[in-house]
């Protein structure tokens, strides 16, 4: 995704501070998705920041649903996991949980478990490290930049839904 210098001027301050704290280049790590009016961070940057911030996921994900497409299934998956951050907030270790999902409606690849895991991990990292602004920045594994498959069928995308639900 090309990043326009003008867009970087509007990078949320907290996002810039976190990227700077972990030595991440702003233009290589994120971009502004104008159609969705949201900031996007790369999966690679998310994982690197998670590692540097001491985010740990001490247990394997719990598979809630998995259909690998056999016998006419949908190739979909949903997993959940609790993540920890090493930083302390008011003397307490920060702990959050999240889910990751993938289905034909929001995923093009043939590996729904891998995509669900990426989404899950990035969501946990964003919640733990970008505290207070989760919802203002999303991982690129959430983004769906597909074109509609036909004039009669609109592509379902979490970003399209957010744009429709958000005020102008």
PDB file of C-alpha atoms in Angstrom:
ATOM      1  CA  UNK A   1       0.000   0.000   0.000  1.00  0.00           C
ATOM      2  CA  UNK A   2       1.406   3.385  -0.897  1.00  0.00           C
ATOM      3  CA  UNK A   3       1.578   5.780   2.010  1.00  0.00           C
ATOM      4  CA  UNK A   4       1.076   9.440   1.276  1.00  0.00           C
ATOM      5  CA  UNK A   5       3.074  11.891   3.357  1.00  0.00           C
ATOM      6  CA  UNK A   6      -0.125  13.856   3.911  1.00  0.00           C
ATOM      7  CA  UNK A   7      -1.757  10.808   5.536  1.00  0.00           C
ATOM      8  CA  UNK A   8       1.151  10.337   7.952  1.00  0.00           C
ATOM      9  CA  UNK A   9       0.545  13.838   9.323  1.00  0.00           C
ATOM     10  CA  UNK A  10      -2.748  12.520  10.701  1.00  0.00           C
ATOM     11  CA  UNK A  11      -1.322   9.388  12.329  1.00  0.00           C
ATOM     12  CA  UNK A  12      -2.873   9.146  15.813  1.00  0.00           C
ATOM     13  CA  UNK A  13      -0.364  10.378  18.377  1.00  0.00           C
ATOM     14  CA  UNK A  14      -0.514   7.164  20.437  1.00  0.00           C
ATOM     15  CA  UNK A  15       0.200   5.048  17.339  1.00  0.00           C
ATOM     16  CA  UNK A  16       3.230   7.193  16.524  1.00  0.00           C
ATOM     17  CA  UNK A  17       4.466   6.995  20.110  1.00  0.00           C
ATOM     18  CA  UNK A  18       4.204   3.190  20.182  1.00  0.00           C
ATOM     19  CA  UNK A  19       5.911   2.820  16.798  1.00  0.00           C
ATOM     20  CA  UNK A  20       8.706   5.153  17.931  1.00  0.00           C
ATOM     21  CA  UNK A  21       9.113   3.360  21.269  1.00  0.00           C
ATOM     22  CA  UNK A  22       9.782   0.091  19.447  1.00  0.00           C
ATOM     23  CA  UNK A  23      11.930   1.562  16.661  1.00  0.00           C
ATOM     24  CA  UNK A  24       9.371   0.985  13.901  1.00  0.00           C
ATOM     25  CA  UNK A  25       9.351   3.111  10.748  1.00  0.00           C
ATOM     26  CA  UNK A  26       5.937   4.756  10.456  1.00  0.00           C
ATOM     27  CA  UNK A  27       5.691   4.476   6.671  1.00  0.00           C
ATOM     28  CA  UNK A  28       6.766   0.828   6.575  1.00  0.00           C
ATOM     29  CA  UNK A  29       4.558  -0.188   9.507  1.00  0.00           C
ATOM     30  CA  UNK A  30       1.206   1.359   8.738  1.00  0.00           C
ATOM     31  CA  UNK A  31      -0.984   3.233   6.313  1.00  0.00           C
ATOM     32  CA  UNK A  32      -4.336   4.964   6.203  1.00  0.00           C
ATOM     33  CA  UNK A  33      -7.169   3.100   4.466  1.00  0.00           C
ATOM     34  CA  UNK A  34      -9.191   6.008   3.142  1.00  0.00           C
ATOM     35  CA  UNK A  35     -12.202   3.935   2.102  1.00  0.00           C
ATOM     36  CA  UNK A  36     -12.542   2.612   5.658  1.00  0.00           C
ATOM     37  CA  UNK A  37     -11.301   5.734   7.437  1.00  0.00           C
ATOM     38  CA  UNK A  38      -9.043   3.519   9.594  1.00  0.00           C
ATOM     39  CA  UNK A  39      -5.324   3.159  10.217  1.00  0.00           C
ATOM     40  CA  UNK A  40      -3.841  -0.219   9.277  1.00  0.00           C
ATOM     41  CA  UNK A  41      -0.696  -1.761  10.773  1.00  0.00           C
ATOM     42  CA  UNK A  42       1.127  -4.637   9.108  1.00  0.00           C
ATOM     43  CA  UNK A  43       1.037  -8.104  10.641  1.00  0.00           C
ATOM     44  CA  UNK A  44       4.838  -8.088  10.608  1.00  0.00           C
ATOM     45  CA  UNK A  45       4.960  -4.839  12.612  1.00  0.00           C
ATOM     46  CA  UNK A  46       2.322  -6.169  15.026  1.00  0.00           C
ATOM     47  CA  UNK A  47       4.316  -9.314  15.746  1.00  0.00           C
ATOM     48  CA  UNK A  48       7.587  -7.408  16.147  1.00  0.00           C
ATOM     49  CA  UNK A  49       6.003  -4.921  18.554  1.00  0.00           C
ATOM     50  CA  UNK A  50       4.369  -7.781  20.464  1.00  0.00           C
ATOM     51  CA  UNK A  51       7.728  -9.500  20.875  1.00  0.00           C
ATOM     52  CA  UNK A  52       9.519  -6.310  21.938  1.00  0.00           C
ATOM     53  CA  UNK A  53       6.699  -5.350  24.335  1.00  0.00           C
ATOM     54  CA  UNK A  54       6.840  -8.731  26.066  1.00  0.00           C
ATOM     55  CA  UNK A  55       3.371  -9.822  25.032  1.00  0.00           C
ATOM     56  CA  UNK A  56       2.998 -13.470  25.887  1.00  0.00           C
ATOM     57  CA  UNK A  57       0.355 -15.986  24.995  1.00  0.00           C
ATOM     58  CA  UNK A  58       1.123 -18.743  27.468  1.00  0.00           C
ATOM     59  CA  UNK A  59      -1.484 -21.228  26.328  1.00  0.00           C
ATOM     60  CA  UNK A  60      -2.342 -22.550  22.885  1.00  0.00           C
ATOM     61  CA  UNK A  61      -5.476 -21.140  21.244  1.00  0.00           C
ATOM     62  CA  UNK A  62      -8.762 -22.857  21.981  1.00  0.00           C
ATOM     63  CA  UNK A  63     -10.504 -23.938  18.788  1.00  0.00           C
ATOM     64  CA  UNK A  64     -14.153 -22.938  19.028  1.00  0.00           C
ATOM     65  CA  UNK A  65     -15.135 -23.911  15.500  1.00  0.00           C
ATOM     66  CA  UNK A  66     -13.275 -25.489  12.596  1.00  0.00           C
ATOM     67  CA  UNK A  67     -14.561 -26.615   9.214  1.00  0.00           C
ATOM     68  CA  UNK A  68     -11.799 -27.397   6.746  1.00  0.00           C
ATOM     69  CA  UNK A  69     -14.182 -27.702   3.832  1.00  0.00           C
ATOM     70  CA  UNK A  70     -14.493 -31.465   3.640  1.00  0.00           C
ATOM     71  CA  UNK A  71     -17.860 -32.830   2.564  1.00  0.00           C
ATOM     72  CA  UNK A  72     -18.946 -29.467   1.144  1.00  0.00           C
ATOM     73  CA  UNK A  73     -18.124 -27.421   4.244  1.00  0.00           C
ATOM     74  CA  UNK A  74     -17.363 -23.714   4.323  1.00  0.00           C
ATOM     75  CA  UNK A  75     -13.640 -23.669   5.228  1.00  0.00           C
ATOM     76  CA  UNK A  76     -14.122 -21.576   8.325  1.00  0.00           C
ATOM     77  CA  UNK A  77     -12.498 -21.359  11.741  1.00  0.00           C
ATOM     78  CA  UNK A  78     -12.817 -19.492  15.019  1.00  0.00           C
ATOM     79  CA  UNK A  79     -10.306 -19.632  17.853  1.00  0.00           C
ATOM     80  CA  UNK A  80      -9.902 -17.867  21.206  1.00  0.00           C
ATOM     81  CA  UNK A  81      -6.874 -17.103  23.362  1.00  0.00           C
ATOM     82  CA  UNK A  82      -5.868 -15.134  26.444  1.00  0.00           C
ATOM     83  CA  UNK A  83      -2.800 -12.918  26.104  1.00  0.00           C
ATOM     84  CA  UNK A  84      -0.647 -11.194  28.711  1.00  0.00           C
ATOM     85  CA  UNK A  85       1.420  -8.046  28.577  1.00  0.00           C
ATOM     86  CA  UNK A  86       4.524  -7.609  30.656  1.00  0.00           C
ATOM     87  CA  UNK A  87       3.775  -3.964  31.339  1.00  0.00           C
ATOM     88  CA  UNK A  88       2.117  -3.169  34.618  1.00  0.00           C
ATOM     89  CA  UNK A  89      -0.920  -0.965  35.034  1.00  0.00           C
ATOM     90  CA  UNK A  90      -1.508   0.224  38.586  1.00  0.00           C
ATOM     91  CA  UNK A  91       0.509  -2.695  39.926  1.00  0.00           C
ATOM     92  CA  UNK A  92      -1.399  -5.307  37.923  1.00  0.00           C
ATOM     93  CA  UNK A  93      -0.256  -7.282  34.931  1.00  0.00           C
ATOM     94  CA  UNK A  94      -2.486  -6.550  31.930  1.00  0.00           C
ATOM     95  CA  UNK A  95      -4.475  -9.550  30.682  1.00  0.00           C
ATOM     96  CA  UNK A  96      -6.935  -9.607  27.777  1.00  0.00           C
ATOM     97  CA  UNK A  97      -8.571 -12.221  25.598  1.00  0.00           C
ATOM     98  CA  UNK A  98      -9.790 -12.099  22.046  1.00  0.00           C
ATOM     99  CA  UNK A  99     -10.972 -14.255  19.191  1.00  0.00           C
ATOM    100  CA  UNK A 100      -9.865 -14.751  15.628  1.00  0.00           C
ATOM    101  CA  UNK A 101     -12.072 -15.986  12.839  1.00  0.00           C
ATOM    102  CA  UNK A 102     -11.921 -16.713   9.138  1.00  0.00           C
ATOM    103  CA  UNK A 103     -14.666 -17.728   6.732  1.00  0.00           C
ATOM    104  CA  UNK A 104     -15.332 -17.395   3.006  1.00  0.00           C
ATOM    105  CA  UNK A 105     -17.100 -14.116   3.765  1.00  0.00           C
ATOM    106  CA  UNK A 106     -13.928 -12.467   5.124  1.00  0.00           C
ATOM    107  CA  UNK A 107     -11.009 -14.585   3.927  1.00  0.00           C
ATOM    108  CA  UNK A 108      -9.718 -15.583   0.511  1.00  0.00           C
ATOM    109  CA  UNK A 109      -6.970 -18.021   1.433  1.00  0.00           C
ATOM    110  CA  UNK A 110      -7.359 -21.774   1.818  1.00  0.00           C
ATOM    111  CA  UNK A 111      -6.025 -21.847   5.371  1.00  0.00           C
ATOM    112  CA  UNK A 112      -8.761 -20.606   7.719  1.00  0.00           C
ATOM    113  CA  UNK A 113      -6.991 -21.746  10.914  1.00  0.00           C
ATOM    114  CA  UNK A 114      -3.800 -19.899  10.014  1.00  0.00           C
ATOM    115  CA  UNK A 115      -5.742 -16.727   9.183  1.00  0.00           C
ATOM    116  CA  UNK A 116      -7.836 -16.997  12.342  1.00  0.00           C
ATOM    117  CA  UNK A 117      -4.636 -17.369  14.387  1.00  0.00           C
ATOM    118  CA  UNK A 118      -3.024 -14.315  12.745  1.00  0.00           C
ATOM    119  CA  UNK A 119      -6.126 -12.238  13.423  1.00  0.00           C
ATOM    120  CA  UNK A 120      -6.309 -13.454  17.001  1.00  0.00           C
ATOM    121  CA  UNK A 121      -2.666 -12.685  17.778  1.00  0.00           C
ATOM    122  CA  UNK A 122      -2.763  -9.261  16.140  1.00  0.00           C
ATOM    123  CA  UNK A 123      -5.953  -8.342  18.000  1.00  0.00           C
ATOM    124  CA  UNK A 124      -4.356  -9.325  21.310  1.00  0.00           C
ATOM    125  CA  UNK A 125      -1.218  -7.323  20.567  1.00  0.00           C
ATOM    126  CA  UNK A 126      -3.227  -4.278  19.540  1.00  0.00           C
ATOM    127  CA  UNK A 127      -5.364  -4.477  22.688  1.00  0.00           C
ATOM    128  CA  UNK A 128      -2.356  -4.957  24.964  1.00  0.00           C
ATOM    129  CA  UNK A 129       0.162  -2.564  23.454  1.00  0.00           C
ATOM    130  CA  UNK A 130      -2.027   0.067  21.812  1.00  0.00           C
ATOM    131  CA  UNK A 131      -4.132   0.411  24.954  1.00  0.00           C
ATOM    132  CA  UNK A 132      -6.942   2.889  24.615  1.00  0.00           C
ATOM    133  CA  UNK A 133      -6.863   3.138  20.834  1.00  0.00           C
ATOM    134  CA  UNK A 134      -7.778  -0.380  19.789  1.00  0.00           C
ATOM    135  CA  UNK A 135     -10.514   0.333  17.285  1.00  0.00           C
ATOM    136  CA  UNK A 136      -8.593   3.248  15.776  1.00  0.00           C
ATOM    137  CA  UNK A 137      -5.968   0.958  14.243  1.00  0.00           C
ATOM    138  CA  UNK A 138      -6.419  -2.500  12.722  1.00  0.00           C
ATOM    139  CA  UNK A 139      -4.047  -5.188  11.510  1.00  0.00           C
ATOM    140  CA  UNK A 140      -3.715  -5.728   7.776  1.00  0.00           C
ATOM    141  CA  UNK A 141      -4.919  -9.310   8.285  1.00  0.00           C
ATOM    142  CA  UNK A 142      -8.310  -7.761   9.096  1.00  0.00           C
ATOM    143  CA  UNK A 143      -8.345  -5.732   5.909  1.00  0.00           C
ATOM    144  CA  UNK A 144     -10.217  -7.057   2.903  1.00  0.00           C
ATOM    145  CA  UNK A 145      -9.272  -5.121  -0.199  1.00  0.00           C
ATOM    146  CA  UNK A 146     -11.047  -7.435  -2.637  1.00  0.00           C
ATOM    147  CA  UNK A 147     -13.128  -6.208  -5.504  1.00  0.00           C
ATOM    148  CA  UNK A 148     -16.755  -7.415  -5.546  1.00  0.00           C
ATOM    149  CA  UNK A 149     -17.031 -10.793  -7.285  1.00  0.00           C
ATOM    150  CA  UNK A 150     -19.888  -9.581  -9.508  1.00  0.00           C
ATOM    151  CA  UNK A 151     -22.137  -6.582  -9.893  1.00  0.00           C
ATOM    152  CA  UNK A 152     -24.895  -8.379  -7.968  1.00  0.00           C
ATOM    153  CA  UNK A 153     -22.781  -9.662  -5.056  1.00  0.00           C
ATOM    154  CA  UNK A 154     -21.087  -7.241  -2.698  1.00  0.00           C
ATOM    155  CA  UNK A 155     -17.915  -8.321  -0.951  1.00  0.00           C
ATOM    156  CA  UNK A 156     -18.397  -8.677   2.786  1.00  0.00           C
ATOM    157  CA  UNK A 157     -15.713  -6.936   4.766  1.00  0.00           C
ATOM    158  CA  UNK A 158     -15.398  -5.974   8.400  1.00  0.00           C
ATOM    159  CA  UNK A 159     -14.165  -2.571   7.222  1.00  0.00           C
ATOM    160  CA  UNK A 160     -17.168  -2.022   4.954  1.00  0.00           C
ATOM    161  CA  UNK A 161     -19.454  -2.807   7.892  1.00  0.00           C
ATOM    162  CA  UNK A 162     -17.540  -0.408  10.153  1.00  0.00           C
ATOM    163  CA  UNK A 163     -17.831   2.385   7.601  1.00  0.00           C
ATOM    164  CA  UNK A 164     -21.570   1.813   7.267  1.00  0.00           C
ATOM    165  CA  UNK A 165     -22.052   1.824  11.041  1.00  0.00           C
ATOM    166  CA  UNK A 166     -19.780   4.738  11.868  1.00  0.00           C
ATOM    167  CA  UNK A 167     -21.024   8.323  11.847  1.00  0.00           C
ATOM    168  CA  UNK A 168     -19.758  10.620   9.045  1.00  0.00           C
TER     169      UNK A 168
END
